[in-house]
């Protein structure tokens, strides 16, 4: 069995600009094709490997060699290392082999295609027994003499995609041509050329299909007959080009020259609403949220200095958040209401926020979120059903409103004995379904990990430490040390050093995968937890060719809360990030880390420190 992971698009740039990578694989024999000039990292392997090398931990890439191979790209304009790997069953009798004969890296968007190359830009036909998309033009001309000239070159040797109803047998036979899936949602103007034959009986549509398999129709061809190449525009991607026939006389549809621009097709189609107006971390105030005058007790913006008795905020561990403390009221039946800005109607939204509860015997009324429409009608879209144990817990809510509406956060106190304190922080609202934006830190981008699905691309250092980091959920086994939950969701996973089996001074080390160098600054974000009377030391190092640079370091007990760290550095060659925790004087010295992100660009408000500039270290970290 041959398994070939395919990564067609890598994100780069503020507008979702993509670098397209087409990796051509061939069983048994390579086919030599004309090689054009592409971006660095492209290779036809005619004279050398263009800087590609085999991973020493896997079978080397050589012709007619069974096993497992892995290639690392050494030069690429994308933001990350590019890896291709495949596994072959070790069967000497089969005599099969795999060859990589050409790698193309070209600027642009992976949705764009003129269908002149054999890889078809990653577009794929979703197989149907009777109707399918085929490549038209070129050598297949003799099969269909009535096919048009292609649009790209306006001749009979260029290529395009077409689907014909001649083999349609059942009502509404459907052919689907599917674009590559983009790594992140992007929006703009999708342009393509199409042609419909004079026969009636076909329906040509364009859909967006998300990772959940949900379809949204974006455009449908007009009912008039179309005999010339025409350009149609639409927004939202990735896309599915779908043609449906109701009989063998349904005619033909041809498609060519798909292009994309981050600029919208016209001002009329450009979104005029930005859901981020409802985002707030409460560090600088209430943002656009308002206290309801009908509230029996208002939400208060508080800053709690982290200590062993009280948590800090979720954003940084030492910032501010909102608190509704119902135990301080003088009467029962009070309601604390926090109302957000108006959200546009006819859209689907994803709401995420963090909350923490204390003192409630019953939690069903402790905190709820309502959607308040302009007609003053309210719809409950979320309520808390379990106790939060005093930790920050993430809540994700997908909702849709047919008319403009506001989010309202409500805490209710029914009786003095039933009330407690409610904390609220880091509200964010985005367009789309929450399931599509989940596991952002667990994406395959180097350096990112929230440990919800494992260690991502991080590995334990088996050679320079005394034990391993442990992936844990919930509190640590030793009392009065360690976190009570993770930082990502409160009920998820984090990585921690369990101090009990270690001796004072022993350490655990976690290594990132090799990361590409950059001429500009890079920012390392992560959260750490250092709570316990005997807490030791947590440090972050940059390892380059065996040389070690200390980037960041903290020692001793810091807080019962998760604290944020941001470290800016610059290294122009391949390197690894190392997280090292060292046990302190007692077993109460657990250390934990979570939510690691490495991003291109400077950290907010910081200057970069260069390799071999260790003296700048302590002035450049948070």
XYZ file of C-alpha atoms in Angstrom:
622
model
C 0.000 0.000 0.000
C 1.341 3.381 -0.988
C 0.455 6.363 1.177
C 1.453 9.774 -0.143
C 0.687 12.790 2.068
C 0.122 15.806 -0.177
C 0.605 19.368 1.060
C -0.286 21.612 -1.894
C -0.400 25.020 -0.192
C 1.721 26.837 2.347
C 0.558 30.146 3.800
C 2.693 33.218 3.454
C 1.812 36.866 3.721
C -0.901 39.011 5.231
C -3.509 38.320 2.538
C -3.252 34.540 2.622
C -0.809 34.516 -0.320
C 0.121 30.956 -1.124
C 3.185 29.249 -2.518
C 2.125 26.271 -4.605
C 4.212 23.122 -4.463
C 3.541 20.385 -6.974
C 5.304 17.117 -6.195
C 5.139 14.637 -9.072
C 5.371 10.955 -8.090
C 5.629 8.060 -10.523
C 5.584 4.293 -9.977
C 8.188 2.110 -11.764
C 9.613 4.571 -14.288
C 10.147 8.343 -14.330
C 8.839 10.433 -17.200
C 11.124 13.274 -18.265
C 9.326 16.520 -18.942
C 10.474 19.929 -20.042
C 11.689 21.853 -17.029
C 10.894 25.521 -16.691
C 12.328 28.071 -14.322
C 10.568 28.077 -10.955
C 11.304 29.421 -7.486
C 14.273 28.074 -5.471
C 13.471 24.591 -4.215
C 12.196 23.393 -7.591
C 14.173 20.555 -9.101
C 14.112 18.129 -12.057
C 17.033 16.066 -10.694
C 18.778 16.035 -14.057
C 22.249 16.976 -12.789
C 21.997 16.953 -8.980
C 19.539 16.912 -6.077
C 19.298 20.725 -5.904
C 20.113 20.657 -2.182
C 17.616 17.940 -1.213
C 18.978 15.366 1.237
C 17.667 12.132 2.712
C 16.764 11.932 6.382
C 19.400 9.781 8.075
C 16.736 8.153 10.279
C 14.948 6.713 7.223
C 15.902 4.706 4.168
C 17.765 6.882 1.683
C 16.083 8.086 -1.483
C 17.708 6.138 -4.317
C 16.251 4.629 -7.474
C 14.897 1.060 -7.171
C 15.125 0.997 -3.380
C 12.245 -0.333 -1.285
C 11.528 1.107 2.140
C 10.586 4.449 3.569
C 12.070 7.721 2.380
C 11.853 11.299 3.555
C 13.191 14.436 1.846
C 13.949 17.799 3.399
C 13.934 20.868 1.196
C 16.889 23.187 1.805
C 15.826 26.214 -0.214
C 12.250 27.430 -0.349
C 10.460 30.784 -0.237
C 7.786 29.368 2.038
C 7.822 30.021 5.773
C 8.493 26.443 6.784
C 10.388 23.309 5.878
C 8.653 21.215 3.292
C 8.521 17.456 3.850
C 7.284 14.648 1.664
C 7.188 11.073 2.911
C 5.797 7.757 1.739
C 5.768 4.185 2.998
C 6.168 1.071 0.862
C 5.542 -2.484 1.901
C 8.833 -4.363 2.038
C 8.119 -6.921 -0.671
C 11.139 -7.914 -2.724
C 9.013 -10.085 -5.036
C 6.885 -7.171 -6.202
C 9.804 -5.338 -7.774
C 8.023 -1.985 -7.482
C 9.698 1.354 -6.965
C 8.854 5.009 -6.531
C 10.552 7.925 -8.242
C 10.246 11.642 -7.692
C 11.063 13.111 -11.053
C 10.109 16.755 -10.760
C 9.299 19.296 -8.047
C 7.794 22.659 -8.970
C 7.493 25.571 -6.556
C 5.765 28.544 -8.134
C 4.376 31.829 -6.813
C 0.653 32.347 -6.694
C -2.426 30.660 -5.268
C -3.003 26.923 -5.400
C -6.510 27.577 -6.705
C -5.108 29.038 -9.913
C -4.768 26.730 -12.910
C -4.689 26.767 -16.712
C -4.556 22.926 -16.822
C -1.490 22.901 -19.080
C 0.640 20.868 -16.634
C 0.068 17.164 -16.001
C -0.410 17.684 -12.253
C -3.516 19.835 -12.963
C -2.521 22.112 -10.053
C -3.870 19.604 -7.540
C -7.429 19.673 -8.897
C -9.113 16.287 -8.729
C -12.160 14.663 -10.292
C -14.592 13.059 -7.866
C -15.238 9.827 -9.692
C -18.685 9.023 -11.046
C -19.458 5.861 -12.991
C -21.062 7.777 -15.864
C -19.970 11.435 -15.959
C -16.552 12.828 -15.075
C -14.284 15.782 -15.730
C -11.629 15.074 -18.387
C -8.657 16.952 -19.808
C -9.555 18.385 -23.203
C -7.348 19.599 -26.023
C -3.913 18.401 -27.086
C -3.667 14.726 -27.964
C -7.275 13.889 -27.046
C -8.555 16.056 -29.906
C -9.236 13.047 -32.118
C -11.677 11.664 -29.534
C -13.850 14.765 -29.497
C -13.551 16.755 -32.703
C -16.234 19.163 -31.571
C -14.286 20.371 -28.540
C -13.472 24.101 -28.555
C -10.093 25.788 -28.639
C -8.692 26.274 -25.183
C -8.938 29.745 -23.656
C -5.321 30.115 -22.510
C -3.721 30.018 -25.982
C -6.864 30.126 -28.136
C -5.700 27.135 -30.161
C -6.386 23.423 -30.450
C -3.255 22.225 -28.617
C -3.841 23.929 -25.266
C -5.650 22.148 -22.460
C -8.777 22.684 -20.389
C -11.231 20.600 -18.348
C -14.565 19.459 -19.712
C -17.481 17.181 -18.840
C -19.938 15.660 -21.318
C -23.394 14.188 -20.843
C -23.028 11.508 -23.520
C -22.775 8.706 -20.937
C -25.335 10.072 -18.483
C -27.814 7.310 -17.592
C -29.813 8.427 -14.578
C -31.594 11.618 -13.644
C -29.277 14.352 -12.432
C -25.908 12.718 -12.995
C -23.297 14.896 -11.250
C -19.607 15.499 -12.061
C -17.422 17.309 -9.519
C -14.028 18.966 -10.001
C -12.491 19.779 -6.599
C -9.769 22.345 -5.936
C -6.937 21.823 -3.424
C -7.917 22.585 0.172
C -6.361 25.776 1.475
C -4.759 25.694 4.931
C -6.631 28.769 6.148
C -9.865 30.480 5.076
C -9.207 33.158 2.457
C -11.527 35.513 0.635
C -11.334 37.567 -2.521
C -12.260 37.267 -6.184
C -12.325 33.898 -7.969
C -12.253 34.225 -11.746
C -12.622 31.457 -14.321
C -13.518 30.914 -17.965
C -16.304 28.521 -18.874
C -18.247 27.400 -21.905
C -21.592 25.622 -22.157
C -22.811 23.905 -25.298
C -26.061 24.848 -26.972
C -27.937 21.815 -25.687
C -30.150 22.339 -22.685
C -30.301 20.029 -19.708
C -27.209 20.871 -17.627
C -26.693 22.821 -14.447
C -23.262 24.380 -13.788
C -22.580 25.549 -10.213
C -19.675 26.537 -7.971
C -19.664 25.533 -4.306
C -17.452 26.110 -1.297
C -16.841 22.914 0.697
C -15.298 23.121 4.162
C -13.403 20.447 6.075
C -16.654 19.286 7.663
C -17.968 18.424 4.206
C -20.591 21.185 4.270
C -21.436 22.811 0.911
C -22.378 26.415 0.198
C -23.462 27.410 -3.305
C -21.542 30.476 -4.450
C -22.602 30.846 -8.059
C -24.815 29.239 -10.699
C -24.604 29.679 -14.475
C -27.377 31.655 -16.079
C -30.123 29.725 -17.825
C -29.223 31.228 -21.210
C -27.170 29.101 -23.602
C -23.469 29.910 -23.571
C -21.269 29.105 -26.554
C -18.275 31.397 -25.959
C -15.705 31.462 -23.197
C -17.024 33.696 -20.439
C -15.544 34.951 -17.222
C -17.513 34.657 -13.997
C -16.523 36.023 -10.616
C -17.250 34.828 -7.135
C -15.908 34.914 -3.602
C -14.938 32.307 -1.002
C -12.697 29.283 -1.436
C -11.813 26.390 -1.704
C -14.289 25.487 -4.398
C -16.053 22.609 -6.120
C -17.075 22.980 -9.767
C -20.170 20.838 -10.206
C -22.126 19.984 -13.338
C -25.413 18.076 -13.227
C -27.095 16.436 -16.243
C -30.650 15.177 -16.517
C -30.159 13.132 -19.713
C -27.554 12.045 -22.300
C -28.572 15.170 -24.225
C -27.469 17.455 -21.445
C -24.652 18.870 -23.518
C -21.156 19.779 -22.395
C -19.444 22.224 -20.031
C -15.780 23.272 -20.350
C -13.636 25.111 -17.793
C -10.286 26.895 -18.111
C -7.966 29.544 -16.638
C -8.994 29.667 -12.981
C -7.392 32.586 -11.145
C -7.714 34.234 -7.761
C -7.092 37.669 -6.276
C -7.291 38.744 -2.619
C -8.986 41.909 -3.874
C -12.760 41.623 -4.083
C -14.439 41.541 -7.482
C -16.337 44.736 -6.763
C -17.187 47.004 -3.874
C -20.676 45.511 -3.854
C -19.348 42.069 -2.908
C -16.760 43.209 -0.356
C -17.759 42.317 3.217
C -18.596 45.434 5.181
C -18.707 43.824 8.619
C -15.721 42.865 10.753
C -16.698 40.500 13.622
C -13.510 41.358 15.531
C -15.328 44.426 16.884
C -16.663 41.996 19.512
C -13.177 40.854 20.584
C -11.911 41.926 24.001
C -9.252 40.819 26.498
C -10.181 43.632 28.930
C -6.561 44.710 29.308
C -7.327 48.318 28.388
C -10.985 48.587 29.294
C -14.374 47.186 28.320
C -13.745 47.567 24.551
C -17.238 47.852 22.992
C -19.063 46.017 25.767
C -21.550 47.886 27.892
C -22.945 47.377 31.381
C -26.714 46.970 31.416
C -28.315 49.612 33.646
C -30.857 47.028 34.771
C -28.125 44.941 36.372
C -28.444 44.377 40.081
C -24.659 44.184 40.307
C -22.290 45.243 37.526
C -19.415 43.294 36.041
C -16.213 44.743 37.465
C -12.892 44.921 35.659
C -10.297 43.637 38.126
C -6.591 42.928 38.220
C -5.628 40.152 40.608
C -1.950 39.811 41.326
C -1.293 36.073 40.954
C -0.513 34.302 44.204
C -1.226 30.973 45.884
C -4.789 32.039 46.781
C -6.160 33.706 43.633
C -5.768 33.152 39.902
C -4.594 35.796 37.484
C -6.274 36.497 34.150
C -6.245 34.127 31.186
C -4.524 36.470 28.720
C -1.128 36.873 30.396
C -1.535 35.547 33.945
C -0.926 39.039 35.322
C -3.501 41.156 33.450
C -7.153 42.084 33.946
C -10.487 40.313 33.510
C -14.180 40.828 34.355
C -15.692 39.636 37.618
C -19.304 39.347 38.747
C -19.166 38.619 42.479
C -22.713 37.768 43.446
C -21.888 36.948 47.076
C -21.422 40.668 47.741
C -25.015 41.605 46.876
C -27.649 42.558 49.425
C -30.633 40.870 47.756
C -31.473 37.738 45.824
C -32.643 37.508 42.229
C -30.037 39.861 40.845
C -28.732 39.670 37.291
C -25.354 40.858 35.961
C -25.617 41.692 32.252
C -22.798 42.508 29.830
C -23.906 43.482 26.310
C -21.653 43.419 23.265
C -21.696 45.410 20.012
C -24.201 44.723 17.226
C -23.337 41.819 14.917
C -24.568 41.814 11.310
C -27.374 39.450 10.358
C -27.472 36.544 7.876
C -24.035 35.294 8.930
C -22.650 32.345 10.869
C -20.347 33.155 13.796
C -17.928 31.400 16.107
C -17.807 32.788 19.641
C -14.963 31.788 21.963
C -14.455 33.024 25.524
C -12.921 31.884 28.814
C -14.721 31.722 32.130
C -14.080 30.616 35.699
C -16.616 29.886 38.457
C -16.253 29.817 42.227
C -18.757 29.097 44.986
C -21.808 28.072 42.976
C -23.737 25.044 44.238
C -25.722 24.889 41.000
C -24.154 26.160 37.821
C -27.013 26.273 35.335
C -27.634 29.979 36.061
C -24.065 30.916 36.960
C -23.279 32.086 33.439
C -25.275 32.033 30.211
C -24.927 33.686 26.801
C -27.938 35.070 24.946
C -28.448 36.465 21.470
C -30.514 39.643 21.711
C -32.071 40.709 18.422
C -33.298 44.169 17.494
C -36.860 43.136 18.303
C -35.649 42.672 21.919
C -36.264 38.932 21.678
C -33.611 36.820 23.387
C -32.349 33.351 22.504
C -30.089 31.374 24.834
C -27.150 29.994 22.817
C -24.955 28.685 25.662
C -25.067 27.824 29.343
C -22.556 26.310 31.723
C -23.521 22.870 33.010
C -20.514 21.755 35.070
C -18.352 23.318 37.750
C -15.089 24.818 36.535
C -13.063 24.066 39.689
C -11.754 27.639 39.717
C -9.759 27.261 36.478
C -10.115 29.082 33.177
C -12.221 26.993 30.787
C -12.715 27.681 27.077
C -16.216 27.819 25.604
C -16.841 27.621 21.830
C -20.284 28.518 20.499
C -21.369 28.415 16.842
C -24.480 30.461 16.149
C -26.315 32.090 13.265
C -28.639 35.074 13.254
C -31.076 36.145 10.553
C -31.040 39.768 11.696
C -28.608 42.086 13.530
C -28.114 40.973 17.130
C -25.975 41.487 20.228
C -24.265 39.003 22.523
C -25.316 39.269 26.170
C -23.379 37.562 28.985
C -25.649 37.051 32.001
C -24.923 35.790 35.519
C -27.931 35.172 37.783
C -28.191 34.769 41.557
C -31.359 33.014 42.758
C -30.495 32.803 46.459
C -27.669 33.840 48.759
C -26.608 30.222 49.330
C -26.545 29.486 45.643
C -24.318 32.347 44.488
C -20.638 32.704 43.800
C -18.127 34.542 41.638
C -17.964 34.477 37.824
C -14.859 35.541 35.893
C -14.837 36.295 32.156
C -11.896 36.936 29.807
C -10.624 36.847 26.204
C -13.838 37.083 24.186
C -13.341 36.601 20.439
C -15.814 36.397 17.555
C -15.017 35.233 14.023
C -16.969 34.234 10.931
C -17.676 30.561 10.274
C -18.094 27.346 12.217
C -16.058 26.844 15.404
C -15.200 23.291 14.365
C -13.263 24.662 11.394
C -11.069 26.863 13.591
C -10.475 24.278 16.325
C -7.021 22.834 16.976
C -5.273 25.866 15.518
C -2.146 25.202 17.576
C -2.250 21.522 16.640
C -1.802 22.341 12.958
C 1.238 20.824 11.217
C 3.134 24.124 11.184
C 6.597 23.762 12.743
C 6.930 25.061 16.286
C 3.184 25.126 17.063
C 1.624 22.837 19.638
C -1.116 22.839 22.273
C -0.473 19.146 23.150
C -4.146 18.245 22.702
C -3.328 15.514 20.171
C 0.205 14.616 21.293
C 3.641 16.222 21.099
C 3.141 17.561 17.552
C 6.631 17.849 16.032
C 8.389 18.070 19.397
C 10.498 15.177 20.706
C 11.978 14.163 24.033
C 15.747 14.624 24.354
C 16.956 11.093 25.080
C 20.629 11.996 25.378
C 20.957 15.049 27.621
C 18.317 14.729 30.346
C 17.322 12.456 33.212
C 13.654 11.866 32.367
C 10.858 12.874 29.984
C 8.272 15.610 29.949
C 4.859 14.107 30.770
C 1.679 14.929 28.863
C -1.048 15.350 31.467
C -4.674 16.363 31.848
C -6.054 17.856 35.075
C -4.023 18.486 38.259
C -0.623 17.000 38.965
C -0.383 14.165 41.550
C 1.562 16.212 44.119
C -0.505 18.680 46.160
C 0.335 22.400 46.331
C 2.267 22.312 43.065
C 1.571 22.277 39.352
C -1.498 23.514 37.429
C -5.075 22.327 37.943
C -5.796 22.346 34.217
C -4.242 23.297 30.905
C -4.126 26.798 29.453
C -5.707 26.021 26.068
C -9.130 24.865 27.211
C -8.902 24.254 30.963
C -9.953 20.631 30.451
C -7.279 19.707 27.907
C -3.641 18.600 27.961
C -0.351 20.234 28.824
C 3.266 19.139 29.272
C 4.849 19.048 32.704
C 7.882 17.903 34.616
C 6.870 15.641 37.508
C 9.420 16.359 40.219
C 8.710 13.331 42.455
C 10.951 10.724 40.722
C 13.794 13.197 40.072
C 16.683 14.301 42.228
C 17.435 18.003 42.809
C 19.223 19.403 39.771
C 18.017 16.752 37.329
C 16.270 17.990 34.200
C 13.916 17.178 31.319
C 14.375 18.563 27.786
C 11.976 18.975 24.861
C 13.283 19.572 21.329
C 11.484 21.191 18.412
C 11.969 19.763 14.943
C 14.715 21.477 12.885
C 13.412 24.911 11.926
C 14.344 27.028 8.931
C 16.471 30.087 9.528
C 15.216 33.559 8.779
C 16.859 36.856 7.936
C 14.234 38.646 9.991
C 13.148 38.340 13.620
C 10.986 35.499 14.897
C 8.753 35.440 17.962
C 8.341 32.481 20.300
C 5.129 32.547 22.365
C 4.310 30.039 25.088
C 2.655 29.717 28.506
C 4.402 28.342 31.572
C 3.323 27.330 35.070
C 5.733 27.462 38.027
C 3.945 26.921 41.327
C 5.363 25.124 44.368
C 7.576 25.892 47.354
C 10.590 24.108 45.855
C 10.210 25.138 42.195
C 13.445 24.967 40.237
C 14.221 26.499 36.849
C 12.671 26.697 33.384
C 14.787 27.835 30.456
C 14.507 28.077 26.682
C 17.555 27.543 24.490
C 18.344 27.876 20.804
C 20.457 24.986 19.502
C 22.412 25.636 16.311
C 24.908 23.014 15.120
C 25.507 21.893 18.707
C 26.044 25.455 19.964
C 23.686 26.612 22.689
C 22.178 30.062 23.232
C 20.099 30.834 26.317
C 17.037 32.784 25.183
C 14.869 32.907 28.302
C 14.989 31.749 31.929
C 12.860 31.842 35.091
C 13.585 30.372 38.536
C 11.547 29.735 41.676
C 7.808 29.882 42.374
C 6.006 32.405 40.160
C 2.253 31.976 40.324
C -0.648 29.597 40.666
C -1.689 30.924 37.230
C -0.461 30.214 33.741
C 1.942 32.994 32.759
C 2.676 34.190 29.220
C 6.200 34.390 27.810
C 7.280 35.996 24.538
C 10.858 35.730 23.292
C 12.150 37.410 20.150
C 15.218 36.012 18.442
C 16.912 35.918 15.067
C 18.855 33.050 13.497
C 19.662 32.823 9.790
C 20.301 29.066 9.639
C 18.674 25.803 10.673
C 18.122 25.507 14.431
C 16.046 23.898 17.170
C 14.164 25.353 20.137
C 14.812 23.550 23.455
C 12.575 23.728 26.548
C 14.480 22.613 29.661
C 12.985 22.222 33.153
C 15.225 21.551 36.167
C 13.975 20.077 39.447
C 14.264 22.255 42.517
C 14.933 21.447 46.156
C 11.704 19.542 46.899
C 9.057 17.381 45.240
C 6.832 20.467 45.120
C 8.600 21.825 42.074
C 6.472 20.721 39.120
C 6.896 22.884 36.006
C 4.474 22.947 33.053
C 4.337 24.450 29.543
C 1.494 24.822 27.017
C 0.406 26.569 23.795
C 3.734 27.015 22.006
C 3.755 29.187 18.876
C 6.697 30.264 16.704
C 5.818 33.070 14.287
C 7.721 35.109 11.728
C 8.059 38.766 12.588
C 8.915 40.668 15.753
C 7.178 40.229 19.079
C 5.024 43.240 19.995
C 7.157 45.986 21.522
C 10.436 44.076 21.422
C 13.750 44.303 19.600
C 15.451 41.244 18.179
C 18.572 39.715 19.648
C 20.939 38.048 17.242
C 22.889 34.836 17.431
C 26.112 35.477 19.406
C 24.532 38.487 21.148
C 23.867 36.794 24.469
C 24.389 40.004 26.409
C 21.082 41.319 25.024
C 19.151 38.352 26.410
C 17.490 39.513 29.585
C 16.362 42.839 28.119
C 14.444 41.162 25.292
C 12.163 38.680 27.043
C 8.782 38.960 28.707
